[in-house]
Amino acid sequence: MFTGEYNHTVDTKGRLIVPSLYREQLGASFVVTKGLDGCLFVYSAEEWNKLEEKLANLPLTNQSARKFSRFLHAGAVFCETDKQGRILLPANLREFSGIVKEAVLIGNGNHVEIWSAENWAKELEIENNADDIAAGLDGLGFGI
């Protein structure tokens, strides 16, 4: 399970350090793709395969299913870290997520999210309403 928050700089070539704890859990090869809320999602090969299986089981006749599958797959790249523990974030993914220089990597259960520092700061402002968000989860059968 991925947890924690790490701040790193993206170099001029678009390389980003992946924290060693995340590298251990992600394995040798993993997937980075467009995520929700303007961030990037990072999945281990095992978790990516599970997600692909779920997507494959959705009906092709459902337009939302097709669009979401395209969204995830079109933006997906397989990554491996270099000797310094860095990955190359392609320009299209950096542009999508607004990552220019500063990035924040956060653990979110079965995946990692990569945010631009600016967008993560905005997200934290929203998270200051955690009580309201938690109350909204009651309708989904989730209580703490």
PDB file of C-alpha atoms in Angstrom:
ATOM      1  CA  MET A   1       0.000   0.000   0.000  1.00  0.00           C
ATOM      2  CA  PHE A   2       1.340   3.406  -0.976  1.00  0.00           C
ATOM      3  CA  THR A   3       1.321   6.180   1.631  1.00  0.00           C
ATOM      4  CA  GLY A   4       3.175   9.409   2.290  1.00  0.00           C
ATOM      5  CA  GLU A   5       4.017  12.628   0.482  1.00  0.00           C
ATOM      6  CA  TYR A   6       7.306  13.521  -1.203  1.00  0.00           C
ATOM      7  CA  ASN A   7       8.403  16.736  -2.919  1.00  0.00           C
ATOM      8  CA  HIS A   8      10.902  16.530  -5.781  1.00  0.00           C
ATOM      9  CA  THR A   9      12.193  18.699  -8.588  1.00  0.00           C
ATOM     10  CA  VAL A  10      11.781  17.766 -12.242  1.00  0.00           C
ATOM     11  CA  ASP A  11      15.011  18.398 -14.146  1.00  0.00           C
ATOM     12  CA  THR A  12      15.277  20.122 -17.524  1.00  0.00           C
ATOM     13  CA  LYS A  13      15.019  16.762 -19.314  1.00  0.00           C
ATOM     14  CA  GLY A  14      11.738  15.919 -17.567  1.00  0.00           C
ATOM     15  CA  ARG A  15      13.203  13.391 -15.141  1.00  0.00           C
ATOM     16  CA  LEU A  16      11.702  12.922 -11.694  1.00  0.00           C
ATOM     17  CA  ILE A  17      13.069  11.020  -8.715  1.00  0.00           C
ATOM     18  CA  VAL A  18      10.761   8.280  -7.448  1.00  0.00           C
ATOM     19  CA  PRO A  19      11.178   7.756  -3.677  1.00  0.00           C
ATOM     20  CA  SER A  20      12.928   4.479  -2.839  1.00  0.00           C
ATOM     21  CA  LEU A  21       9.942   3.204  -0.836  1.00  0.00           C
ATOM     22  CA  TYR A  22       7.713   3.645  -3.889  1.00  0.00           C
ATOM     23  CA  ARG A  23      10.312   2.076  -6.216  1.00  0.00           C
ATOM     24  CA  GLU A  24      10.397  -1.031  -4.044  1.00  0.00           C
ATOM     25  CA  GLN A  25       6.618  -1.425  -4.245  1.00  0.00           C
ATOM     26  CA  LEU A  26       6.279  -0.510  -7.935  1.00  0.00           C
ATOM     27  CA  GLY A  27       8.812  -3.050  -9.143  1.00  0.00           C
ATOM     28  CA  ALA A  28      11.144  -2.905 -12.134  1.00  0.00           C
ATOM     29  CA  SER A  29       8.548  -1.740 -14.659  1.00  0.00           C
ATOM     30  CA  PHE A  30       5.401   0.242 -13.946  1.00  0.00           C
ATOM     31  CA  VAL A  31       2.829   2.448 -15.656  1.00  0.00           C
ATOM     32  CA  VAL A  32       2.356   6.220 -15.500  1.00  0.00           C
ATOM     33  CA  THR A  33      -0.845   7.579 -17.017  1.00  0.00           C
ATOM     34  CA  LYS A  34      -3.198  10.526 -16.946  1.00  0.00           C
ATOM     35  CA  GLY A  35      -5.179  10.538 -13.721  1.00  0.00           C
ATOM     36  CA  LEU A  36      -8.184  12.306 -12.327  1.00  0.00           C
ATOM     37  CA  ASP A  37      -8.239  15.816 -10.857  1.00  0.00           C
ATOM     38  CA  GLY A  38      -5.296  16.860 -13.049  1.00  0.00           C
ATOM     39  CA  CYS A  39      -2.680  14.538 -11.581  1.00  0.00           C
ATOM     40  CA  LEU A  40      -0.849  11.496 -12.942  1.00  0.00           C
ATOM     41  CA  PHE A  41      -1.510   7.965 -11.707  1.00  0.00           C
ATOM     42  CA  VAL A  42       1.327   5.472 -11.236  1.00  0.00           C
ATOM     43  CA  TYR A  43       0.520   1.750 -11.067  1.00  0.00           C
ATOM     44  CA  SER A  44       2.661  -1.313 -10.528  1.00  0.00           C
ATOM     45  CA  ALA A  45       2.393  -3.781 -13.416  1.00  0.00           C
ATOM     46  CA  GLU A  46       0.197  -5.995 -11.217  1.00  0.00           C
ATOM     47  CA  GLU A  47      -2.238  -3.189 -10.323  1.00  0.00           C
ATOM     48  CA  TRP A  48      -2.305  -1.959 -13.936  1.00  0.00           C
ATOM     49  CA  ASN A  49      -3.269  -5.462 -15.082  1.00  0.00           C
ATOM     50  CA  LYS A  50      -6.105  -5.511 -12.533  1.00  0.00           C
ATOM     51  CA  LEU A  51      -7.327  -2.140 -13.777  1.00  0.00           C
ATOM     52  CA  GLU A  52      -7.126  -3.264 -17.413  1.00  0.00           C
ATOM     53  CA  GLU A  53      -9.170  -6.355 -16.559  1.00  0.00           C
ATOM     54  CA  LYS A  54     -11.869  -4.209 -14.958  1.00  0.00           C
ATOM     55  CA  LEU A  55     -11.921  -1.933 -18.004  1.00  0.00           C
ATOM     56  CA  ALA A  56     -12.108  -4.918 -20.364  1.00  0.00           C
ATOM     57  CA  ASN A  57     -15.178  -6.174 -18.497  1.00  0.00           C
ATOM     58  CA  LEU A  58     -17.087  -2.946 -19.099  1.00  0.00           C
ATOM     59  CA  PRO A  59     -19.562  -3.048 -21.981  1.00  0.00           C
ATOM     60  CA  LEU A  60     -18.240  -1.557 -25.221  1.00  0.00           C
ATOM     61  CA  THR A  61     -21.711  -0.206 -25.815  1.00  0.00           C
ATOM     62  CA  ASN A  62     -21.295   2.180 -22.870  1.00  0.00           C
ATOM     63  CA  GLN A  63     -19.877   5.480 -24.117  1.00  0.00           C
ATOM     64  CA  SER A  64     -18.468   6.492 -20.702  1.00  0.00           C
ATOM     65  CA  ALA A  65     -16.631   3.178 -20.433  1.00  0.00           C
ATOM     66  CA  ARG A  66     -15.070   3.634 -23.875  1.00  0.00           C
ATOM     67  CA  LYS A  67     -14.035   7.213 -23.159  1.00  0.00           C
ATOM     68  CA  PHE A  68     -12.510   6.406 -19.782  1.00  0.00           C
ATOM     69  CA  SER A  69     -10.607   3.442 -21.220  1.00  0.00           C
ATOM     70  CA  ARG A  70      -9.236   5.651 -24.000  1.00  0.00           C
ATOM     71  CA  PHE A  71      -8.292   8.336 -21.489  1.00  0.00           C
ATOM     72  CA  LEU A  72      -6.252   5.927 -19.365  1.00  0.00           C
ATOM     73  CA  HIS A  73      -4.685   3.920 -22.180  1.00  0.00           C
ATOM     74  CA  ALA A  74      -3.801   6.780 -24.533  1.00  0.00           C
ATOM     75  CA  GLY A  75      -1.840   8.543 -21.809  1.00  0.00           C
ATOM     76  CA  ALA A  76      -0.128   5.433 -20.441  1.00  0.00           C
ATOM     77  CA  VAL A  77       3.607   4.853 -20.625  1.00  0.00           C
ATOM     78  CA  PHE A  78       5.635   2.004 -19.186  1.00  0.00           C
ATOM     79  CA  CYS A  79       8.528   3.290 -17.081  1.00  0.00           C
ATOM     80  CA  GLU A  80      11.674   1.992 -15.487  1.00  0.00           C
ATOM     81  CA  THR A  81      13.884   3.978 -13.151  1.00  0.00           C
ATOM     82  CA  ASP A  82      17.452   4.824 -14.074  1.00  0.00           C
ATOM     83  CA  LYS A  83      20.423   4.250 -11.751  1.00  0.00           C
ATOM     84  CA  GLN A  84      19.567   7.452  -9.860  1.00  0.00           C
ATOM     85  CA  GLY A  85      15.971   6.326  -9.248  1.00  0.00           C
ATOM     86  CA  ARG A  86      14.483   8.725 -11.804  1.00  0.00           C
ATOM     87  CA  ILE A  87      11.801   8.274 -14.432  1.00  0.00           C
ATOM     88  CA  LEU A  88      11.320  10.308 -17.578  1.00  0.00           C
ATOM     89  CA  LEU A  89       7.929  11.993 -17.577  1.00  0.00           C
ATOM     90  CA  PRO A  90       6.930  12.523 -21.220  1.00  0.00           C
ATOM     91  CA  ALA A  91       6.115  16.090 -22.239  1.00  0.00           C
ATOM     92  CA  ASN A  92       2.438  15.275 -22.866  1.00  0.00           C
ATOM     93  CA  LEU A  93       2.001  13.987 -19.296  1.00  0.00           C
ATOM     94  CA  ARG A  94       3.857  16.958 -17.812  1.00  0.00           C
ATOM     95  CA  GLU A  95       1.646  19.291 -19.823  1.00  0.00           C
ATOM     96  CA  PHE A  96      -1.544  17.455 -18.800  1.00  0.00           C
ATOM     97  CA  SER A  97      -0.654  17.646 -15.104  1.00  0.00           C
ATOM     98  CA  GLY A  98       0.864  21.123 -15.139  1.00  0.00           C
ATOM     99  CA  ILE A  99       4.202  19.809 -13.882  1.00  0.00           C
ATOM    100  CA  VAL A 100       6.988  22.198 -14.806  1.00  0.00           C
ATOM    101  CA  LYS A 101       9.639  22.175 -12.089  1.00  0.00           C
ATOM    102  CA  GLU A 102       8.219  21.063  -8.738  1.00  0.00           C
ATOM    103  CA  ALA A 103       6.289  17.822  -8.309  1.00  0.00           C
ATOM    104  CA  VAL A 104       4.635  16.143  -5.346  1.00  0.00           C
ATOM    105  CA  LEU A 105       4.316  12.367  -5.198  1.00  0.00           C
ATOM    106  CA  ILE A 106       1.676  11.007  -2.850  1.00  0.00           C
ATOM    107  CA  GLY A 107       0.712   7.483  -1.947  1.00  0.00           C
ATOM    108  CA  ASN A 108      -2.966   6.696  -2.399  1.00  0.00           C
ATOM    109  CA  GLY A 109      -3.523   3.063  -1.508  1.00  0.00           C
ATOM    110  CA  ASN A 110      -2.965   0.909  -4.586  1.00  0.00           C
ATOM    111  CA  HIS A 111      -1.289   3.648  -6.639  1.00  0.00           C
ATOM    112  CA  VAL A 112       0.893   6.743  -6.503  1.00  0.00           C
ATOM    113  CA  GLU A 113      -0.242  10.155  -7.685  1.00  0.00           C
ATOM    114  CA  ILE A 114       2.099  12.771  -9.155  1.00  0.00           C
ATOM    115  CA  TRP A 115       0.903  16.365  -8.833  1.00  0.00           C
ATOM    116  CA  SER A 116       2.342  19.701  -9.819  1.00  0.00           C
ATOM    117  CA  ALA A 117       3.237  21.497  -6.595  1.00  0.00           C
ATOM    118  CA  GLU A 118       0.780  24.258  -7.496  1.00  0.00           C
ATOM    119  CA  ASN A 119      -2.148  21.903  -8.128  1.00  0.00           C
ATOM    120  CA  TRP A 120      -1.361  19.906  -4.983  1.00  0.00           C
ATOM    121  CA  ALA A 121      -1.478  23.113  -2.906  1.00  0.00           C
ATOM    122  CA  LYS A 122      -4.927  23.838  -4.351  1.00  0.00           C
ATOM    123  CA  GLU A 123      -6.026  20.276  -3.600  1.00  0.00           C
ATOM    124  CA  LEU A 124      -4.898  20.663   0.012  1.00  0.00           C
ATOM    125  CA  GLU A 125      -7.112  23.731   0.337  1.00  0.00           C
ATOM    126  CA  ILE A 126     -10.045  21.560  -0.681  1.00  0.00           C
ATOM    127  CA  GLU A 127      -8.962  18.832   1.736  1.00  0.00           C
ATOM    128  CA  ASN A 128      -9.222  21.301   4.607  1.00  0.00           C
ATOM    129  CA  ASN A 129     -12.930  20.485   4.371  1.00  0.00           C
ATOM    130  CA  ALA A 130     -12.237  16.865   5.355  1.00  0.00           C
ATOM    131  CA  ASP A 131     -15.221  16.777   7.726  1.00  0.00           C
ATOM    132  CA  ASP A 132     -17.606  17.659   4.906  1.00  0.00           C
ATOM    133  CA  ILE A 133     -15.959  15.191   2.537  1.00  0.00           C
ATOM    134  CA  ALA A 134     -16.139  12.393   5.122  1.00  0.00           C
ATOM    135  CA  ALA A 135     -19.810  13.148   5.760  1.00  0.00           C
ATOM    136  CA  GLY A 136     -20.459  12.823   2.030  1.00  0.00           C
ATOM    137  CA  LEU A 137     -19.003   9.312   2.080  1.00  0.00           C
ATOM    138  CA  ASP A 138     -21.722   8.110   4.448  1.00  0.00           C
ATOM    139  CA  GLY A 139     -24.027   7.713   1.459  1.00  0.00           C
ATOM    140  CA  LEU A 140     -21.501   5.296  -0.054  1.00  0.00           C
ATOM    141  CA  GLY A 141     -21.569   3.099   3.035  1.00  0.00           C
ATOM    142  CA  PHE A 142     -18.222   4.365   4.303  1.00  0.00           C
ATOM    143  CA  GLY A 143     -17.879   5.593   7.833  1.00  0.00           C
ATOM    144  CA  ILE A 144     -14.915   6.109  10.122  1.00  0.00           C
TER     145      ILE A 144
END
